Amino acid sequence: MNLVIQGPALALTQADAIASMAKASEVEQITTRAFRLRGAEKNEGIAAFCEARNIDYGWIPEGRRFAGLKLLAMDMDSTLITIECIDELGDMAGKKAEIAAITAQAMRGELDYPASLRRRVSAIAGLPESALAKVYEERLKLTEGADVLIGACKKHGVKLLLVSGGFTFFTDRLKARLGIDYTISNRLEIRNAELTGKVLGDIVDAEAKAAKFRTVMKELGAAREETVAIGDGANDLKMMAESGLSIAFHAKPVVRAQADCALTYTGLDGVVNLFE
């Protein structure tokens, strides 16, 4: 087993200390702030050491290569991008605190996701359609390292699936802009250039995300070990459970507890570092 450690302030001395704890056979430097400890043995003290120093760590089977992947799926809000689009729309409606609180509860798994989304969308009824473009153009930013991860997918022919409990307005634009292969998200109802406060069709919830993941996986003929799923909220867990490697990215505790590994301090480029 390999132990991959990375963090914004990770130093070689810390890597050597963890390698000693893990009885690693070799310390391999991946980047300035990322190391692969080969032949590592699990030790309960490693988690506490890393967490006290803002170091991300992941136990990865020997020989797992990024080039061997066929499908990488990730959530949109607070994963591929730094914002929750519904919260920003809520801000424009003067209801950000109210909507953000519901979003946070839903992401922690404390609320039924479809019901929570309908509540949030109903709160932005009457917003002009132009608010969507305003959020996209002025507030939406890619998460640090997204360009590196997407570039690695393109280089190695790994198909990208963007899943979102958010909205097609944003996933469609990111798909075109970044060359993403597949998307699934919710469609807002718009009449007379205003948001009606309703979502068209079935809500994209945890099961819908997982079902889309399975469909694309089957289409690509991908084995489970040839897939990765990345998410931050409770509504990503079912999809993550379908994958060969599940990664909790800057995630809620309930997600970190169930994922294969967590990236809390590094950017999306940290995903690439997990693989050989």
JSON list of C-alpha atoms in Angstrom, two decimals, residues 140-230:
[
{"chain": "A", "resi": 140, "resn": "LEU", "atom": "CA", "xyz": [-18.33, 31.69, -10.35]},
{"chain": "A", "resi": 141, "resn": "LYS", "atom": "CA", "xyz": [-14.67, 30.71, -10.09]},
{"chain": "A", "resi": 142, "resn": "LEU", "atom": "CA", "xyz": [-12.99, 27.37, -10.68]},
{"chain": "A", "resi": 143, "resn": "THR", "atom": "CA", "xyz": [-11.50, 25.69, -7.64]},
{"chain": "A", "resi": 144, "resn": "GLU", "atom": "CA", "xyz": [-7.72, 25.84, -7.37]},
{"chain": "A", "resi": 145, "resn": "GLY", "atom": "CA", "xyz": [-6.15, 22.98, -9.28]},
{"chain": "A", "resi": 146, "resn": "ALA", "atom": "CA", "xyz": [-9.20, 22.33, -11.47]},
{"chain": "A", "resi": 147, "resn": "ASP", "atom": "CA", "xyz": [-7.21, 23.14, -14.59]},
{"chain": "A", "resi": 148, "resn": "VAL", "atom": "CA", "xyz": [-4.53, 20.60, -13.64]},
{"chain": "A", "resi": 149, "resn": "LEU", "atom": "CA", "xyz": [-7.07, 17.84, -12.98]},
{"chain": "A", "resi": 150, "resn": "ILE", "atom": "CA", "xyz": [-9.03, 18.49, -16.17]},
{"chain": "A", "resi": 151, "resn": "GLY", "atom": "CA", "xyz": [-5.80, 18.72, -18.15]},
{"chain": "A", "resi": 152, "resn": "ALA", "atom": "CA", "xyz": [-4.71, 15.32, -16.82]},
{"chain": "A", "resi": 153, "resn": "CYS", "atom": "CA", "xyz": [-8.06, 13.83, -17.81]},
{"chain": "A", "resi": 154, "resn": "LYS", "atom": "CA", "xyz": [-7.70, 15.19, -21.34]},
{"chain": "A", "resi": 155, "resn": "LYS", "atom": "CA", "xyz": [-4.09, 13.99, -21.62]},
{"chain": "A", "resi": 156, "resn": "HIS", "atom": "CA", "xyz": [-4.96, 10.42, -20.60]},
{"chain": "A", "resi": 157, "resn": "GLY", "atom": "CA", "xyz": [-8.37, 10.13, -22.27]},
{"chain": "A", "resi": 158, "resn": "VAL", "atom": "CA", "xyz": [-10.31, 9.99, -18.99]},
{"chain": "A", "resi": 159, "resn": "LYS", "atom": "CA", "xyz": [-13.96, 10.97, -19.54]},
{"chain": "A", "resi": 160, "resn": "LEU", "atom": "CA", "xyz": [-15.39, 13.68, -17.28]},
{"chain": "A", "resi": 161, "resn": "LEU", "atom": "CA", "xyz": [-18.84, 13.60, -15.72]},
{"chain": "A", "resi": 162, "resn": "LEU", "atom": "CA", "xyz": [-20.11, 16.74, -13.96]},
{"chain": "A", "resi": 163, "resn": "VAL", "atom": "CA", "xyz": [-22.99, 16.04, -11.60]},
{"chain": "A", "resi": 164, "resn": "SER", "atom": "CA", "xyz": [-24.97, 18.72, -9.83]},
{"chain": "A", "resi": 165, "resn": "GLY", "atom": "CA", "xyz": [-28.00, 19.27, -7.68]},
{"chain": "A", "resi": 166, "resn": "GLY", "atom": "CA", "xyz": [-27.65, 22.79, -9.09]},
{"chain": "A", "resi": 167, "resn": "PHE", "atom": "CA", "xyz": [-28.71, 24.07, -12.46]},
{"chain": "A", "resi": 168, "resn": "THR", "atom": "CA", "xyz": [-28.24, 23.42, -16.17]},
{"chain": "A", "resi": 169, "resn": "PHE", "atom": "CA", "xyz": [-27.53, 27.11, -16.81]},
{"chain": "A", "resi": 170, "resn": "PHE", "atom": "CA", "xyz": [-24.17, 26.61, -15.11]},
{"chain": "A", "resi": 171, "resn": "THR", "atom": "CA", "xyz": [-23.35, 23.00, -16.03]},
{"chain": "A", "resi": 172, "resn": "ASP", "atom": "CA", "xyz": [-24.04, 23.66, -19.72]},
{"chain": "A", "resi": 173, "resn": "ARG", "atom": "CA", "xyz": [-21.62, 26.58, -19.77]},
{"chain": "A", "resi": 174, "resn": "LEU", "atom": "CA", "xyz": [-18.92, 24.74, -17.87]},
{"chain": "A", "resi": 175, "resn": "LYS", "atom": "CA", "xyz": [-19.31, 21.75, -20.16]},
{"chain": "A", "resi": 176, "resn": "ALA", "atom": "CA", "xyz": [-18.69, 23.91, -23.23]},
{"chain": "A", "resi": 177, "resn": "ARG", "atom": "CA", "xyz": [-15.93, 25.94, -21.62]},
{"chain": "A", "resi": 178, "resn": "LEU", "atom": "CA", "xyz": [-13.95, 23.05, -20.12]},
{"chain": "A", "resi": 179, "resn": "GLY", "atom": "CA", "xyz": [-14.71, 20.27, -22.60]},
{"chain": "A", "resi": 180, "resn": "ILE", "atom": "CA", "xyz": [-16.59, 18.13, -20.08]},
{"chain": "A", "resi": 181, "resn": "ASP", "atom": "CA", "xyz": [-18.08, 14.97, -21.62]},
{"chain": "A", "resi": 182, "resn": "TYR", "atom": "CA", "xyz": [-21.25, 14.39, -19.57]},
{"chain": "A", "resi": 183, "resn": "THR", "atom": "CA", "xyz": [-23.43, 16.41, -17.20]},
{"chain": "A", "resi": 184, "resn": "ILE", "atom": "CA", "xyz": [-26.58, 16.03, -15.14]},
{"chain": "A", "resi": 185, "resn": "SER", "atom": "CA", "xyz": [-28.32, 18.85, -13.25]},
{"chain": "A", "resi": 186, "resn": "ASN", "atom": "CA", "xyz": [-31.67, 20.55, -12.59]},
{"chain": "A", "resi": 187, "resn": "ARG", "atom": "CA", "xyz": [-33.53, 22.88, -14.93]},
{"chain": "A", "resi": 188, "resn": "LEU", "atom": "CA", "xyz": [-35.07, 26.06, -13.54]},
{"chain": "A", "resi": 189, "resn": "GLU", "atom": "CA", "xyz": [-38.45, 27.15, -14.86]},
{"chain": "A", "resi": 190, "resn": "ILE", "atom": "CA", "xyz": [-38.34, 30.61, -16.44]},
{"chain": "A", "resi": 191, "resn": "ARG", "atom": "CA", "xyz": [-41.33, 32.63, -17.64]},
{"chain": "A", "resi": 192, "resn": "ASN", "atom": "CA", "xyz": [-41.35, 36.16, -18.98]},
{"chain": "A", "resi": 193, "resn": "ALA", "atom": "CA", "xyz": [-37.59, 36.40, -18.26]},
{"chain": "A", "resi": 194, "resn": "GLU", "atom": "CA", "xyz": [-38.12, 35.67, -14.55]},
{"chain": "A", "resi": 195, "resn": "LEU", "atom": "CA", "xyz": [-37.48, 32.66, -12.33]},
{"chain": "A", "resi": 196, "resn": "THR", "atom": "CA", "xyz": [-40.80, 31.15, -11.29]},
{"chain": "A", "resi": 197, "resn": "GLY", "atom": "CA", "xyz": [-39.41, 29.48, -8.18]},
{"chain": "A", "resi": 198, "resn": "LYS", "atom": "CA", "xyz": [-39.92, 26.00, -9.62]},
{"chain": "A", "resi": 199, "resn": "VAL", "atom": "CA", "xyz": [-37.71, 23.23, -10.97]},
{"chain": "A", "resi": 200, "resn": "LEU", "atom": "CA", "xyz": [-38.75, 21.40, -14.13]},
{"chain": "A", "resi": 201, "resn": "GLY", "atom": "CA", "xyz": [-38.92, 17.61, -14.01]},
{"chain": "A", "resi": 202, "resn": "ASP", "atom": "CA", "xyz": [-37.46, 15.30, -11.39]},
{"chain": "A", "resi": 203, "resn": "ILE", "atom": "CA", "xyz": [-34.93, 16.67, -8.94]},
{"chain": "A", "resi": 204, "resn": "VAL", "atom": "CA", "xyz": [-31.33, 15.51, -9.40]},
{"chain": "A", "resi": 205, "resn": "ASP", "atom": "CA", "xyz": [-30.72, 13.99, -5.97]},
{"chain": "A", "resi": 206, "resn": "ALA", "atom": "CA", "xyz": [-28.26, 11.44, -4.60]},
{"chain": "A", "resi": 207, "resn": "GLU", "atom": "CA", "xyz": [-29.85, 8.51, -6.44]},
{"chain": "A", "resi": 208, "resn": "ALA", "atom": "CA", "xyz": [-30.02, 10.43, -9.74]},
{"chain": "A", "resi": 209, "resn": "LYS", "atom": "CA", "xyz": [-26.31, 11.22, -9.48]},
{"chain": "A", "resi": 210, "resn": "ALA", "atom": "CA", "xyz": [-25.48, 7.58, -8.77]},
{"chain": "A", "resi": 211, "resn": "ALA", "atom": "CA", "xyz": [-27.71, 6.38, -11.62]},
{"chain": "A", "resi": 212, "resn": "LYS", "atom": "CA", "xyz": [-26.01, 8.74, -14.09]},
{"chain": "A", "resi": 213, "resn": "PHE", "atom": "CA", "xyz": [-22.61, 7.52, -12.89]},
{"chain": "A", "resi": 214, "resn": "ARG", "atom": "CA", "xyz": [-23.64, 3.89, -13.48]},
{"chain": "A", "resi": 215, "resn": "THR", "atom": "CA", "xyz": [-25.05, 4.71, -16.93]},
{"chain": "A", "resi": 216, "resn": "VAL", "atom": "CA", "xyz": [-21.86, 6.45, -18.09]},
{"chain": "A", "resi": 217, "resn": "MET", "atom": "CA", "xyz": [-19.71, 3.74, -16.54]},
{"chain": "A", "resi": 218, "resn": "LYS", "atom": "CA", "xyz": [-21.62, 1.11, -18.51]},
{"chain": "A", "resi": 219, "resn": "GLU", "atom": "CA", "xyz": [-21.44, 3.16, -21.72]},
{"chain": "A", "resi": 220, "resn": "LEU", "atom": "CA", "xyz": [-17.67, 3.40, -21.38]},
{"chain": "A", "resi": 221, "resn": "GLY", "atom": "CA", "xyz": [-17.29, -0.25, -20.43]},
{"chain": "A", "resi": 222, "resn": "ALA", "atom": "CA", "xyz": [-15.42, 0.84, -17.34]},
{"chain": "A", "resi": 223, "resn": "ALA", "atom": "CA", "xyz": [-14.66, -1.50, -14.47]},
{"chain": "A", "resi": 224, "resn": "ARG", "atom": "CA", "xyz": [-15.19, -0.09, -11.00]},
{"chain": "A", "resi": 225, "resn": "GLU", "atom": "CA", "xyz": [-11.46, 0.25, -10.34]},
{"chain": "A", "resi": 226, "resn": "GLU", "atom": "CA", "xyz": [-11.20, 2.42, -13.47]},
{"chain": "A", "resi": 227, "resn": "THR", "atom": "CA", "xyz": [-13.44, 5.12, -11.97]},
{"chain": "A", "resi": 228, "resn": "VAL", "atom": "CA", "xyz": [-13.17, 7.99, -9.49]},
{"chain": "A", "resi": 229, "resn": "ALA", "atom": "CA", "xyz": [-15.92, 10.09, -7.89]},
{"chain": "A", "resi": 230, "resn": "ILE", "atom": "CA", "xyz": [-15.34, 13.37, -6.06]}
]
